Short mmCIF file of C-alpha atoms and ligand atoms in Angstrom, two decimals:
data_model
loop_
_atom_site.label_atom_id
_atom_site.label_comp_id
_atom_site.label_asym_id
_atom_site.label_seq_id
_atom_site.Cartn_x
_atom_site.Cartn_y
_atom_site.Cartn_z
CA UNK A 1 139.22 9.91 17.16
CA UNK A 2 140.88 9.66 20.62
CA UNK A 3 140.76 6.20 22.36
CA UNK A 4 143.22 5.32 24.53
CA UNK A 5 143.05 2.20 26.70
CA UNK A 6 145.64 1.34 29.22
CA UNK A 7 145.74 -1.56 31.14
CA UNK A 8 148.02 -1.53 34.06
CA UNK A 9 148.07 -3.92 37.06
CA UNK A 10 149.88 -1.19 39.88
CA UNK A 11 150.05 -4.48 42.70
CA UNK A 12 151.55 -6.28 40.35
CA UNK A 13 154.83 -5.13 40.68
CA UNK A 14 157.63 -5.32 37.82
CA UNK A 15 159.69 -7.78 39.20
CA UNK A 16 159.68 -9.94 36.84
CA UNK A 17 160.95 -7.36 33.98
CA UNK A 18 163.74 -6.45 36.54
CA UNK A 19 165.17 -10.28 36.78
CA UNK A 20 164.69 -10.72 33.03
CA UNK A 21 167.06 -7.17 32.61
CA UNK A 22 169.56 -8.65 35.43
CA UNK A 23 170.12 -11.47 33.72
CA UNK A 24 170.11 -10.36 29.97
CA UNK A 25 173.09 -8.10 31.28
CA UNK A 26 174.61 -10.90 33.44
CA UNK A 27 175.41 -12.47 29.79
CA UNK A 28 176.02 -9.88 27.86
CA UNK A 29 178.96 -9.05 30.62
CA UNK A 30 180.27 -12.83 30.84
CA UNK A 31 180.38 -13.00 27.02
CA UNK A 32 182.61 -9.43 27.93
CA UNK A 33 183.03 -7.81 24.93
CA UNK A 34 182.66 -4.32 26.81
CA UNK A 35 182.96 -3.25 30.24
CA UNK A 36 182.22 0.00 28.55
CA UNK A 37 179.03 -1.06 27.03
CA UNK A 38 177.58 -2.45 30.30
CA UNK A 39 178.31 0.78 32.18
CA UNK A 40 176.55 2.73 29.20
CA UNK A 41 173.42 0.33 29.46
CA UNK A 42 173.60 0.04 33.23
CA UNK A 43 173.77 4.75 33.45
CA UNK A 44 171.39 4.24 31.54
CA UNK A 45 168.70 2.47 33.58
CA UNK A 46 169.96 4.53 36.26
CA UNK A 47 168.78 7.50 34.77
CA UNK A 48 165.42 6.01 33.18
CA UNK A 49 164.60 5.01 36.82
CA UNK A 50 165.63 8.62 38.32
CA UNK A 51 162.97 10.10 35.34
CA UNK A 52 160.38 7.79 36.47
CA UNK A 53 160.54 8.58 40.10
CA UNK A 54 161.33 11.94 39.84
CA UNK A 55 158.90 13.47 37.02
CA UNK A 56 156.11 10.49 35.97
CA UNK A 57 155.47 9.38 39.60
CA UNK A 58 153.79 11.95 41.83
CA UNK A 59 151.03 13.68 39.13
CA UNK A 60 150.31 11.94 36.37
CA UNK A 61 147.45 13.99 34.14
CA UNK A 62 145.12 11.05 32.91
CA UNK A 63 142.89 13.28 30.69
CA UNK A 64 143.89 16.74 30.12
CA UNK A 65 141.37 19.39 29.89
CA UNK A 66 142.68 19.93 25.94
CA UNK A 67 142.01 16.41 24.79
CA UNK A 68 138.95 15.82 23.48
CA UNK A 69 138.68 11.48 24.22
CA UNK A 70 135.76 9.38 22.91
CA UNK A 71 136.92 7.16 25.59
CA UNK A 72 140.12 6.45 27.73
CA UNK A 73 140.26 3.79 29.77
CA UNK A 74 142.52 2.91 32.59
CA UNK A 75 141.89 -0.26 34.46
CA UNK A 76 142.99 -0.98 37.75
CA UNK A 77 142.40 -4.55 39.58
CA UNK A 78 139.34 -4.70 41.28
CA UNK A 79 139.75 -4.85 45.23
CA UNK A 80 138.75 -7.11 47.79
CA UNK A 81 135.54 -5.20 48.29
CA UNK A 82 133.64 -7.40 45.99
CA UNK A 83 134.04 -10.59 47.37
CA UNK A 84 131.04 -10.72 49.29
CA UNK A 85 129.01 -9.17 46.09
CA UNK A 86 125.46 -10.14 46.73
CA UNK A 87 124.41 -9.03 43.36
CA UNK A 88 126.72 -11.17 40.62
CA UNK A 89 124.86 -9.78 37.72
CA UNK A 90 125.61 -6.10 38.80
CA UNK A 91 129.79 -6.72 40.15
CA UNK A 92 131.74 -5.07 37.85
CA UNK A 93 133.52 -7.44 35.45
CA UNK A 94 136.07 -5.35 35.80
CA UNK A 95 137.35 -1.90 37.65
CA UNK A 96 139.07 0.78 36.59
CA UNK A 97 137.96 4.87 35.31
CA UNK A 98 136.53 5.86 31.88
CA UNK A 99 136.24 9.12 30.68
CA UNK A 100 134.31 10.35 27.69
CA UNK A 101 133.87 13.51 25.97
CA UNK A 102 131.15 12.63 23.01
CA UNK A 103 128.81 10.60 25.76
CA UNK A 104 126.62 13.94 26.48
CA UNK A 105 125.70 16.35 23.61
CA UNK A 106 127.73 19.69 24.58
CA UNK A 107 124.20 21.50 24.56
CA UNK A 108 122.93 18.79 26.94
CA UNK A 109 125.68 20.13 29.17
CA UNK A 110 124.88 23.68 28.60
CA UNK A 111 121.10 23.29 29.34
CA UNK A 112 122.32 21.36 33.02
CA UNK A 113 124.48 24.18 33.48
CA UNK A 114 121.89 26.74 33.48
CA UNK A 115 119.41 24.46 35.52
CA UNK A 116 122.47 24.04 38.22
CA UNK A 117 122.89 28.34 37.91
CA UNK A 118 119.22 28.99 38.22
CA UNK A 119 118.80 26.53 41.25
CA UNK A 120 121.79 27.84 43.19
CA UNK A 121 120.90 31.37 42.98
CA UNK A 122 118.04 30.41 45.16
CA UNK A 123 120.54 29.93 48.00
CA UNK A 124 124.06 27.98 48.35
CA UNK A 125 126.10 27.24 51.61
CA UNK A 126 128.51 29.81 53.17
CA UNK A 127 131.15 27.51 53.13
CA UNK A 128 131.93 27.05 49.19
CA UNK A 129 130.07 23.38 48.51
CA UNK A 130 126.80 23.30 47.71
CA UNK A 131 124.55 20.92 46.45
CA UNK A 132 121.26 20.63 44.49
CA UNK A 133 119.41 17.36 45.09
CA UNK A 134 116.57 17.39 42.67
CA UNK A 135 115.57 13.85 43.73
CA UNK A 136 115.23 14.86 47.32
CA UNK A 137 114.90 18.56 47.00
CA UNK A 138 117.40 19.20 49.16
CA UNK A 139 119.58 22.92 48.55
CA UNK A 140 122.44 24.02 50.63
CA UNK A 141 121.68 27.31 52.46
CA UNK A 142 124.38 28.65 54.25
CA UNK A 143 125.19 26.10 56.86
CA UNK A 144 121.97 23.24 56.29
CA UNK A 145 119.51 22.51 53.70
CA UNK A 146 116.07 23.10 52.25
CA UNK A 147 113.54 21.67 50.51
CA UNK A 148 113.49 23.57 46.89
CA UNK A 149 110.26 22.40 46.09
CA UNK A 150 108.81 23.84 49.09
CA UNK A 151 110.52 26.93 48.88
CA UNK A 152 108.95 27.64 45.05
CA UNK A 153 106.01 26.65 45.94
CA UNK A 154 105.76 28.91 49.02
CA UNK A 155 106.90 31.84 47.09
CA UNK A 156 105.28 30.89 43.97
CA UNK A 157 108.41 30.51 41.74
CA UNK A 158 108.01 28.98 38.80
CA UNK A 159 111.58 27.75 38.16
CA UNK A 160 112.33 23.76 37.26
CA UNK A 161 110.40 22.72 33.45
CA UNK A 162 109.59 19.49 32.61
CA UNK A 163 112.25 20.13 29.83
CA UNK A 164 114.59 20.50 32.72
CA UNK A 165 113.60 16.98 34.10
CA UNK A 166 113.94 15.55 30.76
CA UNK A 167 116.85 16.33 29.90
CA UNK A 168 118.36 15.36 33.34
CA UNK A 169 117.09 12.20 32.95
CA UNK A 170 118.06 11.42 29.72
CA UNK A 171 121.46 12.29 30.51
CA UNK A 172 121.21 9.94 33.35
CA UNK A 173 120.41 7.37 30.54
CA UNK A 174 123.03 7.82 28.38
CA UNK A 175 125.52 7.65 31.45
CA UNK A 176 124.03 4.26 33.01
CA UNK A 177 124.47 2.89 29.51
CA UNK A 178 127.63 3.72 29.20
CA UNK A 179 128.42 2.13 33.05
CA UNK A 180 126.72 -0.87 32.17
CA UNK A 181 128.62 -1.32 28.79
CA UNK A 182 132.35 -1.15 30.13
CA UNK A 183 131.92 -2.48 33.27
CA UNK A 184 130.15 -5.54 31.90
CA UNK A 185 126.35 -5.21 34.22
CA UNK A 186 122.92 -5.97 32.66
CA UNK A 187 121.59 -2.65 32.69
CA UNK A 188 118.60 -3.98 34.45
CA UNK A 189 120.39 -4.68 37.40
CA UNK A 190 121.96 -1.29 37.83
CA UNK A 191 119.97 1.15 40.09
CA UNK A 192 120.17 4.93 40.02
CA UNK A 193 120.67 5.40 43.92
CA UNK A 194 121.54 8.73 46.25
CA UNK A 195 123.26 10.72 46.24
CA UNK A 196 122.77 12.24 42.88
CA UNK A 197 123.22 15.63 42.89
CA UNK A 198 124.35 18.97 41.57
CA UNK A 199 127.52 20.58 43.25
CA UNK A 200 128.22 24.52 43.05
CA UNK A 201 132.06 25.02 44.22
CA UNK A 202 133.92 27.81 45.15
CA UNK A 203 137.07 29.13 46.97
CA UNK A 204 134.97 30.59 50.12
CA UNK A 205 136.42 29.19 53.30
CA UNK A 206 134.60 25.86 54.52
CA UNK A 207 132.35 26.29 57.20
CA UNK A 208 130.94 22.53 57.83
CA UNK A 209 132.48 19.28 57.17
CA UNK A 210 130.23 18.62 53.85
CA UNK A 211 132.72 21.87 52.60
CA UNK A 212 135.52 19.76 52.71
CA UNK A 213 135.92 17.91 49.57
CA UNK A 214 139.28 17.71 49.22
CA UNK A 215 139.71 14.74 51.50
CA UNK A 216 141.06 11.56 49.78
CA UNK A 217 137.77 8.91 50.25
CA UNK A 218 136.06 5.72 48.78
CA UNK A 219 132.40 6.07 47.44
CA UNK A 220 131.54 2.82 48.32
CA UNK A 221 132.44 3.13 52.35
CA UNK A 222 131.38 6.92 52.09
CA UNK A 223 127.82 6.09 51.32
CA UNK A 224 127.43 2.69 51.09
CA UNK A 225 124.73 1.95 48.29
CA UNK A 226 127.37 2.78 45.61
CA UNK A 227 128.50 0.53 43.39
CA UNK A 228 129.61 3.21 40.12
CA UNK A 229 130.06 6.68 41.05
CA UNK A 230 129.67 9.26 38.07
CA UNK A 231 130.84 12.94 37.07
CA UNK A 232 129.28 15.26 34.64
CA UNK A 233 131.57 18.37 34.39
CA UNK A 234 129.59 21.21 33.48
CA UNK A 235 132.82 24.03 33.83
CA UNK A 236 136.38 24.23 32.53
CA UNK A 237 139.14 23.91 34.28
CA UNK A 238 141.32 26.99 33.93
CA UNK A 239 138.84 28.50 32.25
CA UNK A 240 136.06 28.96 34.63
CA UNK A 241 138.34 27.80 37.92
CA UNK A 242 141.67 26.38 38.86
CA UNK A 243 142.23 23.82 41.04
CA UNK A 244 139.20 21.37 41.70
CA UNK A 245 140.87 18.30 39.24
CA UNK A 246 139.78 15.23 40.37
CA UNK A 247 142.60 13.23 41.11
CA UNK A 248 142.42 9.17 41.87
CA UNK A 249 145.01 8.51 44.49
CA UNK A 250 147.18 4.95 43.25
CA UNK A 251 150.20 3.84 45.35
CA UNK A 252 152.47 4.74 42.69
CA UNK A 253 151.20 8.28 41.41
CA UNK A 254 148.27 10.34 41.45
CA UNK A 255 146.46 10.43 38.44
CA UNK A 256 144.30 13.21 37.56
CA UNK A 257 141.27 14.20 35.55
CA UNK A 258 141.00 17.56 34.23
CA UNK A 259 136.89 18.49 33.97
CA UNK A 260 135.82 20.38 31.18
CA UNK A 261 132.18 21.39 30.57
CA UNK A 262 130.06 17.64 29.02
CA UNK A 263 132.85 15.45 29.82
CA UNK A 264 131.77 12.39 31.37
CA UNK A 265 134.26 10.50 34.08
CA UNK A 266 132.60 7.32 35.90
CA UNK A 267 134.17 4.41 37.95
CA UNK A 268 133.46 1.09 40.47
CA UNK A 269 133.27 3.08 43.91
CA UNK A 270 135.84 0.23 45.48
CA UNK A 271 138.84 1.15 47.37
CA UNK A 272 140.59 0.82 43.86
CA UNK A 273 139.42 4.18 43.14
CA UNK A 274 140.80 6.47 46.38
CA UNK A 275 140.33 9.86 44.93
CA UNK A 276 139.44 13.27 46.10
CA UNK A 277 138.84 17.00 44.75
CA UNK A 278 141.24 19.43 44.68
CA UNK A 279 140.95 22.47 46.53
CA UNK A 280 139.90 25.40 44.27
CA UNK A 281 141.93 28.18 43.97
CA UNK A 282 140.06 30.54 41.70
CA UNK A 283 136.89 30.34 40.10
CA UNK A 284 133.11 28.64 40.58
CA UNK A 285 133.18 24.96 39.65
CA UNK A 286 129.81 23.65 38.51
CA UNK A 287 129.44 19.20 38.13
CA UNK A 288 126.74 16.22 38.61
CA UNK A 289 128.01 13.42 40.74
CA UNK A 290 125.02 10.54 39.25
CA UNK A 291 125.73 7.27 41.33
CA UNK A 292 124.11 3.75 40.97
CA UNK A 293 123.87 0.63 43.19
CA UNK A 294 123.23 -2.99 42.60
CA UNK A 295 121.02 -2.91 45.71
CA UNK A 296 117.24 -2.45 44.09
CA UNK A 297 116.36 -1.32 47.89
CA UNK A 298 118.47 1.31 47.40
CA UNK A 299 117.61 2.47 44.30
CA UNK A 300 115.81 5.91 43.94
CA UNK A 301 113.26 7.12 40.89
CA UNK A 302 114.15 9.69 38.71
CA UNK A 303 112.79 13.45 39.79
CA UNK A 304 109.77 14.27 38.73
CA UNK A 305 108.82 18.07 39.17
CA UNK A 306 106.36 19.02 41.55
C1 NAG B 401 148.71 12.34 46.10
O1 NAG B 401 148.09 13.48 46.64
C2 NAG B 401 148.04 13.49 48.05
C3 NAG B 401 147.26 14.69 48.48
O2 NAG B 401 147.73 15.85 47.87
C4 NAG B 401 149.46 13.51 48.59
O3 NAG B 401 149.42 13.48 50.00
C5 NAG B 401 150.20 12.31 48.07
O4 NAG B 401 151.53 12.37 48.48
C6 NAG B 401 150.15 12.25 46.57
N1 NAG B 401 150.73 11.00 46.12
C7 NAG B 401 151.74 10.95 45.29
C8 NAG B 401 152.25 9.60 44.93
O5 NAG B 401 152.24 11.96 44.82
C1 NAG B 402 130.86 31.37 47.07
O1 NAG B 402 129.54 30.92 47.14
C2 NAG B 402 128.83 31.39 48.28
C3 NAG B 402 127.48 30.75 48.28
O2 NAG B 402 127.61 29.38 48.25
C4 NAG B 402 128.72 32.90 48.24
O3 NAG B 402 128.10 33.36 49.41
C5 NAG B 402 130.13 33.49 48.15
O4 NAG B 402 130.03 34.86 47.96
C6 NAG B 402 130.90 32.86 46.99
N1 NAG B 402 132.27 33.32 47.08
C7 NAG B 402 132.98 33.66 46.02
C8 NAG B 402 134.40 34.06 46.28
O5 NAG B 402 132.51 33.63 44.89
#
């Protein structure tokens, strides 16, 4: 089984390795046995440096679409956003992004997939984002939303089951778990809050700002309730669309997530997890973005249909 941790503190930078090279070559060139050998050692470096910057520094691939990863963890230090926690029992212990393939049951996923296709053929926005908000109701049509529960009940559509509801939620479960596990929180103090929604993508030219996912962002100052944003892929990339990885955006590289349908990604929603969506090039690009708060006022009940 696949589990991968990786620890790495990116502010931290490797000075001290540097010195501890510099001066394990200082003495191997004042005991002098080879000019030679320190030139070798010192091309060397050169070159290991050149690779770094060159090919591992601007797109790093953090889960591929072809692994299949019980769980891989990258941590990054926590910013300053938490400083002024009011809720101690909910901060994260620590930050960082976990992704996890075996979370979800793969027909879980399916089923969501077919509630997210059924609800979006209702409508969608004419700008390639749309979202299904079964807490609220609310469904993109063309440039605004509606209220889906109005809408079937006004033209008697008989379209969300309670198995639809159930399933939703206990997916939900499974992925608060899972938040409160890694990132240390009593699950008691960890609030599903809003947005939590279904999101249709495709390459149709954006039409409103709400199209434009592609823009690099923090959760937590974007809608400031959330504490741990979540993914649910429900498509493949390359498969059913190119483009649209999620990529976190670190000082030193950009590390991306490759979605595949019932992989799970989640992370804190601090400015230690700058990310965005890529723009699609191809393809319709089907997810649930499930957030949670430490704020009980802003926590939200699960749907219920109606
Ligand atoms: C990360 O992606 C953004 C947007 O594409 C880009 O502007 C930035 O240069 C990338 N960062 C690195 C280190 O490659
Ligand atoms: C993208 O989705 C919109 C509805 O949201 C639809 O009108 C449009 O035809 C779709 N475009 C493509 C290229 O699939």
């Amino acid at each position: 089984m696949a589990e991968r941790t990786v620890r790495k503190r990116p502010h931290a930078k490797s000075k001290p390795q540097e010195s501890k090279r510099a001066e394990a070559e200082n003495s191997k060139s004042s005991r002098g046995p080879s000019a030679g050998v320190f030139l070798l050692l010192l091309t060397l470096a050169a070159g290991l440096c050149c690779y770094y910057f060159l090919f591992a520094t601007p797109d790093t691939v953090f889960v591929r679409v072809s692994d299949h990863v019980q769980r891989a963890v990258y941590d990054v230090p926590c910013s300053k956003d938490y400083s002024q926690e009011e809720f101690p029992e909910c901060k994260p212990k620590r930050c960082g992004r976990v992704v996890m393939d075996d979370l979800v049951r793969r027909e879980d996923a399916e089923y969501l997939l077919r509630v997210a296709e059924k609800g979006f053929a209702l409508a969608g926005s004419s700008g390639g984002a749309s979202i299904l908000d079964l807490h609220t109701g609310a469904l993109s049509k063309d440039n605004a939303f509606i209220d889906i529960y109005r809408l079937l009940k006004a033209e008697n559509i008989d379209l969300l089951t309670e198995k639809d509801f159930t399933i939703y939620k206990k997916v939900k479960d499974q992925i608060h778990g899972a938040i409160a596990t890694e990132f240390g929180v009593s699950p008691g103090k960890l609030y599903l809050t809003k947005p939590t929604f279904f999101s249709r993508m495709n390459m149709t030219t954006p039409k409103t700002i709400h199209d434009e996912y592609w823009h690099a962002h923090v959760d937590k100052e974007t809608y400031g309730s959330f504490h741990y944003t979540s993914l649910l892929y429900l498509a493949n990339y390359k498969q059913d669309f190119d483009g649209g990885r999620f990529v976190f955006v670190d000082y030193d590289a950009n590390r991306t997530v490759e979605p595949k349908l019932g992989r799970v990604s989640f992370f804190t929603s601090g400015s230690e997890n700058v990310h965005f969506v890529e723009r699609l090039k191809d393809g319709v690009r089907y997810a649930i973005t499930v957030s949670f708060t430490c704020d009980p006022s802003k926590a939200i009940s699960d749907p219920v249909s109606r």
